[in-house]
């Protein structure tokens, strides 16, 4: 009963605020979600009363349940309202124009034998009008052999700079010292203000990777850049079609125009037809963007409703490039159903060239007026808050029993 009264009271307050300030229903829900949780203040008041023997155990237990319920409700409501507010906003295609023209591609390498195909891909999608080179990054452990390894690595990478020059494209070498490659990549991407990161397909996880965390996952979580993860199994000229799979709301991501522009460039360079797997809304948004590109790139759409059955597609051939756009957790287009798709792609289409795209989440130009400070991952923060509160309350109760 206490929790119900607390939630209703906060909703009434949000409703009054909406009417006074003339907000819409979604803004009211956001206010309600942000204000409905009870934690530090109420816990302090109740503990003072409990220690003074004014309140009994029933009141203390009821307060703990109140904190639990209101924190969960607040997280869920805020997450839902923030997403719907973002979905109703429209992104101006011209907002990303300067970013595309001044793009900076970062190409980290873990194995020098795989760099040639990845560099080919980077040079294919690079905007010729961008003054920035493709930056080839090597992370070297900061140990007693660091200086010697820097010289050896720089010498090995020089031929790839010459390879880029032969195609009238610019490339440079960046070598950073870091015991953690994922940390070095994330830091360097910020230092050079890279827009796109291109990395190779991750190898199978060993026991050590599972303990300390997968390198690719750490790069995804620690950067907000557009990331291309590539498994390039054959030369690009041997492909016949480009299969692009885009989940619902992919068009609402900040990096939508960036990765779509790269797909347009790749398809144009290779003269490949594009087949888009998506829903109707994403298909329309894609058509709207592509009609402003030169040359005009025609594409066919295969509409998908059941994303669980995505890999049952019978018409994917061995000479197709499969491009799957995913999203970081908390993003508008994130879908739990797609979490295991990369592993299934590797299992069902082992010989195909595969590219995973994680669009950037934020942009210097892309802002939703009045909501720049709200993160979409509130549910995760809410759960962490609840767990911390549970530990704190447990510690307090234990100390009371000892007294």
Coordinates of C-alpha atoms in Angstrom, one line a residue:
X1 CA 0.0 0.0 0.0
X2 CA 2.9 2.4 0.9
X3 CA 4.5 1.8 -2.5
X4 CA 1.2 2.4 -4.4
X5 CA 0.6 5.7 -2.6
X6 CA 4.1 6.8 -3.2
X7 CA 3.9 6.0 -7.0
X8 CA 0.5 7.6 -7.3
X9 CA 1.7 10.7 -5.5
X10 CA 4.7 11.1 -7.9
X11 CA 2.4 10.6 -10.9
X12 CA 0.0 13.4 -9.7
X13 CA 3.0 15.7 -9.2
X14 CA 4.2 14.9 -12.8
X15 CA 0.7 15.5 -14.1
X16 CA 0.4 18.9 -12.4
X17 CA 3.9 19.8 -13.8
X18 CA 2.8 18.8 -17.3
X19 CA -0.3 21.0 -17.2
X20 CA 1.5 24.0 -15.7
X21 CA 4.5 23.9 -18.1
X22 CA 2.4 22.6 -21.1
X23 CA 4.4 19.4 -21.6
X24 CA 3.2 16.5 -23.7
X25 CA 2.4 13.0 -22.4
X26 CA 5.8 11.6 -23.1
X27 CA 7.5 14.4 -21.3
X28 CA 5.2 13.9 -18.3
X29 CA 6.2 10.2 -18.3
X30 CA 9.8 11.1 -18.3
X31 CA 9.4 13.5 -15.4
X32 CA 7.5 10.8 -13.5
X33 CA 10.2 8.2 -14.2
X34 CA 13.0 10.6 -13.1
X35 CA 11.3 11.6 -9.9
X36 CA 9.5 8.5 -8.7
X37 CA 12.4 6.6 -7.2
X38 CA 13.0 6.8 -3.4
X39 CA 16.4 6.0 -2.0
X40 CA 18.9 8.0 0.0
X41 CA 16.7 10.6 1.7
X42 CA 13.9 8.3 2.7
X43 CA 16.3 5.6 3.9
X44 CA 18.1 8.2 6.1
X45 CA 14.8 9.4 7.7
X46 CA 13.6 5.8 8.4
X47 CA 17.0 4.8 9.9
X48 CA 17.0 7.8 12.2
X49 CA 13.5 6.8 13.4
X50 CA 14.5 3.2 13.7
X51 CA 17.6 3.9 15.8
X52 CA 15.5 6.2 18.0
X53 CA 13.0 3.3 18.6
X54 CA 10.2 5.4 17.1
X55 CA 9.7 3.0 14.2
X56 CA 9.6 -0.8 14.3
X57 CA 10.9 -3.6 12.0
X58 CA 7.7 -3.6 9.9
X59 CA 8.2 0.0 8.9
X60 CA 11.8 -0.6 8.1
X61 CA 11.0 -3.7 5.9
X62 CA 8.2 -1.8 4.2
X63 CA 10.6 1.0 3.4
X64 CA 13.1 -1.4 1.8
X65 CA 10.3 -2.8 -0.4
X66 CA 9.3 0.7 -1.3
X67 CA 12.8 1.5 -2.4
X68 CA 13.0 -1.7 -4.4
X69 CA 9.7 -1.2 -6.2
X70 CA 10.1 2.6 -7.0
X71 CA 13.6 2.2 -8.3
X72 CA 12.5 -0.6 -10.7
X73 CA 9.4 1.4 -11.8
X74 CA 11.5 4.6 -12.3
X75 CA 14.1 2.8 -14.4
X76 CA 11.6 1.1 -16.7
X77 CA 9.4 4.2 -17.1
X78 CA 12.3 6.5 -17.8
X79 CA 13.9 4.0 -20.3
X80 CA 10.6 3.7 -22.2
X81 CA 9.7 7.4 -22.2
X82 CA 13.2 8.5 -23.3
X83 CA 13.2 6.1 -26.2
X84 CA 9.8 7.2 -27.4
X85 CA 10.8 10.9 -27.2
X86 CA 13.9 10.1 -29.3
X87 CA 11.8 8.1 -31.8
X88 CA 9.4 11.1 -32.3
X89 CA 12.3 13.4 -33.1
X90 CA 13.6 13.7 -36.7
X91 CA 17.2 13.8 -37.6
X92 CA 18.3 16.3 -40.3
X93 CA 20.3 14.5 -43.0
X94 CA 22.5 17.5 -43.4
X95 CA 23.6 17.4 -39.7
X96 CA 26.2 14.6 -40.5
X97 CA 27.5 16.2 -43.6
X98 CA 30.5 17.9 -42.0
X99 CA 31.4 14.7 -40.1
X100 CA 31.3 12.6 -43.3
X101 CA 33.5 15.1 -45.2
X102 CA 36.0 15.2 -42.4
X103 CA 35.9 11.6 -41.4
X104 CA 38.9 9.9 -39.8
X105 CA 39.2 6.1 -40.1
X106 CA 41.1 4.2 -37.4
X107 CA 42.4 0.7 -38.4
X108 CA 43.8 -1.2 -35.3
X109 CA 45.7 -4.3 -36.0
X110 CA 46.2 -7.4 -33.9
X111 CA 47.7 -9.6 -36.5
X112 CA 49.7 -8.1 -39.4
X113 CA 48.7 -11.0 -41.7
X114 CA 45.1 -9.8 -41.7
X115 CA 45.7 -6.2 -42.3
X116 CA 45.8 -6.2 -46.1
X117 CA 42.2 -7.1 -46.6
X118 CA 41.1 -4.7 -43.8
X119 CA 43.1 -1.9 -45.4
X120 CA 41.5 -2.6 -48.7
X121 CA 38.0 -2.3 -47.1
X122 CA 39.1 1.0 -45.4
X123 CA 40.3 2.4 -48.7
X124 CA 37.1 1.4 -50.5
X125 CA 34.8 3.2 -48.1
X126 CA 37.1 6.2 -47.4
X127 CA 35.6 9.5 -48.5
X128 CA 38.1 11.0 -51.1
X129 CA 37.2 14.5 -49.9
X130 CA 38.3 13.9 -46.4
X131 CA 41.8 15.4 -45.6
X132 CA 42.4 12.8 -42.9
X133 CA 44.4 9.6 -43.7
X134 CA 43.5 6.1 -42.7
X135 CA 45.3 5.7 -39.4
X136 CA 46.8 2.2 -38.9
X137 CA 47.2 1.6 -35.2
X138 CA 49.4 -0.9 -33.4
X139 CA 49.2 -1.4 -29.6
X140 CA 52.5 -2.6 -28.1
X141 CA 52.9 -3.7 -24.5
X142 CA 54.8 -1.2 -22.4
X143 CA 57.7 -3.4 -21.3
X144 CA 61.5 -3.5 -21.5
X145 CA 61.3 -4.4 -25.2
X146 CA 58.9 -1.7 -26.1
X147 CA 61.3 0.6 -28.0
X148 CA 62.7 -2.3 -30.1
X149 CA 59.1 -3.5 -30.9
X150 CA 58.1 0.0 -31.9
X151 CA 60.9 0.1 -34.5
X152 CA 60.1 -3.4 -35.8
X153 CA 56.4 -2.8 -36.1
X154 CA 56.8 0.6 -37.8
X155 CA 59.1 -1.0 -40.4
X156 CA 56.5 -3.8 -41.1
X157 CA 53.7 -1.3 -41.5
X158 CA 55.5 1.0 -43.9
X159 CA 54.6 -1.2 -46.9
X160 CA 50.9 -0.7 -46.2
X161 CA 51.3 3.0 -46.3
X162 CA 52.9 2.6 -49.7
X163 CA 50.0 0.3 -50.7
X164 CA 47.6 3.1 -49.9
X165 CA 49.7 5.7 -51.8
X166 CA 49.6 3.4 -54.9
X167 CA 45.8 3.8 -54.8
X168 CA 46.1 7.6 -54.3
X169 CA 44.9 7.4 -50.8
X170 CA 46.6 8.6 -47.6
X171 CA 47.5 6.3 -44.7
X172 CA 49.7 6.9 -41.6
X173 CA 51.0 4.8 -38.8
X174 CA 50.2 5.3 -35.1
X175 CA 52.0 3.2 -32.4
X176 CA 50.8 3.4 -28.8
X177 CA 52.1 1.7 -25.7
X178 CA 49.4 -0.1 -23.6
X179 CA 49.2 -3.4 -21.9
X180 CA 45.5 -3.5 -22.7
X181 CA 44.9 -3.3 -26.5
X182 CA 41.2 -2.4 -26.1
X183 CA 42.1 0.4 -23.8
X184 CA 44.8 1.7 -26.2
X185 CA 42.3 1.6 -29.2
X186 CA 39.6 3.4 -27.2
X187 CA 42.1 6.1 -26.0
X188 CA 43.7 6.6 -29.5
X189 CA 40.2 6.9 -31.2
X190 CA 39.5 9.8 -28.9
X191 CA 42.9 11.4 -29.3
X192 CA 42.7 11.5 -33.1
X193 CA 38.9 12.1 -33.0
X194 CA 38.3 9.1 -35.2
X195 CA 34.7 8.6 -36.6
X196 CA 35.1 5.0 -37.7
X197 CA 37.0 2.1 -36.3
X198 CA 37.6 -1.0 -38.5
X199 CA 38.6 -4.2 -36.7
X200 CA 38.9 -7.9 -37.7
X201 CA 36.5 -10.6 -36.8
X202 CA 37.2 -11.8 -33.2
X203 CA 38.7 -15.2 -32.8
X204 CA 37.2 -17.9 -30.6
X205 CA 37.2 -17.0 -26.9
X206 CA 39.7 -18.7 -24.6
X207 CA 39.4 -19.1 -20.9
X208 CA 41.5 -16.0 -20.2
X209 CA 39.2 -13.9 -22.5
X210 CA 36.1 -15.0 -20.6
X211 CA 37.7 -14.0 -17.3
X212 CA 39.0 -10.5 -18.2
X213 CA 36.4 -9.8 -21.0
X214 CA 36.4 -10.1 -24.7
X215 CA 38.6 -7.4 -26.5
X216 CA 36.1 -6.6 -29.2
X217 CA 33.3 -6.3 -26.6
X218 CA 35.5 -3.9 -24.5
X219 CA 36.2 -1.8 -27.6
X220 CA 32.4 -1.6 -28.4
X221 CA 31.6 -0.7 -24.8
X222 CA 34.4 1.9 -24.3
X223 CA 33.9 3.9 -27.5
X224 CA 31.0 5.7 -29.1
X225 CA 32.4 5.5 -32.6
X226 CA 30.9 3.7 -35.6
X227 CA 32.6 0.3 -35.6
X228 CA 32.9 -2.1 -38.5
X229 CA 33.8 -5.7 -37.5
X230 CA 34.9 -7.6 -40.7
X231 CA 35.5 -11.2 -41.6
X232 CA 36.8 -10.9 -45.2
X233 CA 37.0 -14.4 -46.6
X234 CA 37.6 -13.5 -50.2
X235 CA 38.7 -10.5 -52.4
X236 CA 36.0 -7.9 -52.8
X237 CA 36.0 -8.2 -56.6
X238 CA 34.7 -11.8 -56.3
X239 CA 31.4 -10.8 -54.7
X240 CA 28.1 -10.5 -56.6
X241 CA 25.6 -8.9 -54.1
X242 CA 25.5 -6.8 -50.9
X243 CA 23.0 -8.0 -48.3
X244 CA 22.3 -5.4 -45.7
X245 CA 20.3 -6.4 -42.6
X246 CA 18.9 -3.4 -40.5
X247 CA 16.8 -3.9 -37.4
X248 CA 13.8 -1.7 -36.5
X249 CA 14.7 1.9 -35.5
X250 CA 18.1 1.6 -37.2
X251 CA 17.2 4.9 -38.9
X252 CA 16.9 6.7 -35.6
X253 CA 20.5 6.0 -34.5
X254 CA 22.9 8.9 -34.7
X255 CA 25.3 6.9 -36.9
X256 CA 22.7 5.8 -39.4
X257 CA 23.7 8.2 -42.2
X258 CA 27.4 7.5 -41.6
X259 CA 27.2 3.7 -42.1
X260 CA 24.7 3.9 -44.9
X261 CA 27.0 6.3 -46.7
X262 CA 29.8 3.8 -46.4
X263 CA 27.6 1.0 -47.7
X264 CA 26.7 3.2 -50.7
X265 CA 30.4 3.9 -51.3
X266 CA 31.3 0.2 -51.1
X267 CA 28.4 -0.9 -53.4
X268 CA 29.3 1.9 -55.9
X269 CA 33.0 1.0 -55.9
X270 CA 32.3 -2.7 -56.5
X271 CA 29.3 -2.2 -58.7
X272 CA 27.1 -4.5 -56.5
X273 CA 23.3 -4.5 -56.2
X274 CA 22.0 -4.0 -52.6
X275 CA 19.3 -6.1 -51.0
X276 CA 18.0 -4.6 -47.7
X277 CA 16.4 -6.8 -45.1
X278 CA 14.3 -4.5 -42.8
X279 CA 10.8 -3.3 -42.0
X280 CA 8.9 -0.7 -44.1
X281 CA 9.9 2.3 -42.0
X282 CA 13.6 1.6 -42.1
X283 CA 13.4 0.9 -45.8
X284 CA 11.7 4.3 -46.5
X285 CA 14.3 6.1 -44.4
X286 CA 17.1 4.3 -46.4
X287 CA 15.5 5.3 -49.7
X288 CA 15.2 8.9 -48.6
X289 CA 18.9 9.1 -47.8
X290 CA 20.1 7.2 -50.8
X291 CA 18.2 9.3 -53.3
X292 CA 20.5 12.2 -52.4
X293 CA 23.6 10.2 -53.1
X294 CA 25.5 10.2 -56.4
X295 CA 25.4 7.9 -58.3
X296 CA 21.8 6.8 -57.4
X297 CA 22.0 3.3 -55.9
X298 CA 18.9 1.2 -56.5
X299 CA 18.1 -1.4 -53.9
X300 CA 15.5 -4.1 -53.3
X301 CA 13.9 -4.6 -49.9
X302 CA 13.0 -7.9 -48.2
X303 CA 10.6 -7.1 -45.4
X304 CA 11.2 -8.9 -42.1
X305 CA 8.7 -9.3 -39.2
X306 CA 10.1 -12.3 -37.4
X307 CA 13.7 -11.4 -36.6
X308 CA 14.2 -14.8 -34.8
X309 CA 14.0 -16.5 -38.2
X310 CA 16.4 -14.1 -39.9
X311 CA 19.0 -16.7 -40.8
X312 CA 16.5 -19.0 -42.5
X313 CA 16.8 -16.8 -45.6
X314 CA 17.2 -19.2 -48.5
X315 CA 18.4 -16.7 -51.1
X316 CA 21.8 -15.9 -49.5
X317 CA 24.6 -17.1 -51.7
X318 CA 28.2 -17.9 -51.0
X319 CA 29.4 -14.9 -53.0
X320 CA 27.2 -12.4 -51.1
X321 CA 28.6 -9.8 -48.6
X322 CA 26.5 -10.0 -45.5
X323 CA 26.2 -6.7 -43.6
X324 CA 24.4 -6.8 -40.3
X325 CA 23.8 -3.6 -38.3
X326 CA 23.6 -4.1 -34.6
X327 CA 23.4 -1.7 -31.7
X328 CA 25.0 -1.2 -28.3
X329 CA 22.9 -2.0 -25.2
X330 CA 20.5 0.8 -24.4
X331 CA 20.4 2.2 -28.0
X332 CA 17.1 2.7 -29.8
X333 CA 17.6 -0.2 -32.2
X334 CA 19.0 -2.7 -29.7
X335 CA 17.3 -6.1 -29.9
X336 CA 17.9 -9.0 -27.6
X337 CA 17.1 -11.4 -30.5
X338 CA 20.1 -10.2 -32.5
X339 CA 22.6 -10.7 -29.7
X340 CA 23.5 -14.3 -30.9
X341 CA 23.2 -13.5 -34.6
X342 CA 27.0 -13.0 -35.2
X343 CA 27.7 -16.5 -33.9
X344 CA 24.9 -17.9 -36.0
X345 CA 26.2 -16.1 -39.0
X346 CA 29.6 -17.7 -38.6
X347 CA 28.0 -21.1 -38.2
X348 CA 25.5 -20.9 -41.1
X349 CA 27.6 -18.9 -43.5
X350 CA 31.2 -19.7 -42.8
X351 CA 32.5 -18.9 -46.3
X352 CA 30.7 -15.6 -46.8
X353 CA 32.3 -12.2 -46.2
X354 CA 30.6 -10.8 -43.1
X355 CA 30.5 -7.2 -41.7
X356 CA 29.0 -6.2 -38.4
X357 CA 28.2 -2.5 -37.9
X358 CA 27.8 -0.8 -34.5
X359 CA 26.6 2.8 -35.2
X360 CA 27.9 5.6 -33.2
X361 CA 25.6 6.7 -30.4
X362 CA 26.3 10.4 -30.1
X363 CA 27.3 13.1 -32.5
X364 CA 28.5 16.7 -32.2
X365 CA 25.5 17.7 -34.4
X366 CA 22.9 15.2 -33.4
X367 CA 21.1 16.5 -30.3
X368 CA 17.5 16.2 -29.1
X369 CA 16.6 19.6 -27.8
X370 CA 16.2 19.5 -24.0
X371 CA 17.3 15.9 -23.5
X372 CA 21.0 15.9 -24.2
X373 CA 21.8 14.8 -20.6
X374 CA 19.6 11.7 -20.5
X375 CA 21.2 8.4 -21.2
X376 CA 19.2 5.6 -22.7
X377 CA 20.8 2.9 -20.5
X378 CA 18.8 3.9 -17.3
X379 CA 17.5 0.4 -16.7
X380 CA 21.1 -0.9 -16.2
X381 CA 21.9 2.0 -13.8
X382 CA 18.7 1.3 -11.9
X383 CA 19.6 -2.3 -11.4
X384 CA 23.1 -1.3 -10.2
X385 CA 21.5 1.2 -7.8
X386 CA 19.2 -1.4 -6.4
X387 CA 22.1 -3.9 -5.9
X388 CA 24.2 -1.2 -4.1
X389 CA 21.2 -0.2 -1.9
X390 CA 20.7 -3.9 -1.0
X391 CA 24.3 -4.2 0.1
X392 CA 24.2 -1.0 2.1
X393 CA 21.0 -1.9 3.9
X394 CA 22.3 -5.4 4.6
X395 CA 25.4 -3.9 6.2
X396 CA 23.4 -1.5 8.3
X397 CA 21.1 -4.2 9.6
X398 CA 24.1 -6.4 10.5
X399 CA 25.7 -3.6 12.4
X400 CA 22.5 -3.0 14.3
X401 CA 22.3 -6.7 15.3
X402 CA 25.9 -6.6 16.6
X403 CA 25.0 -3.6 18.8

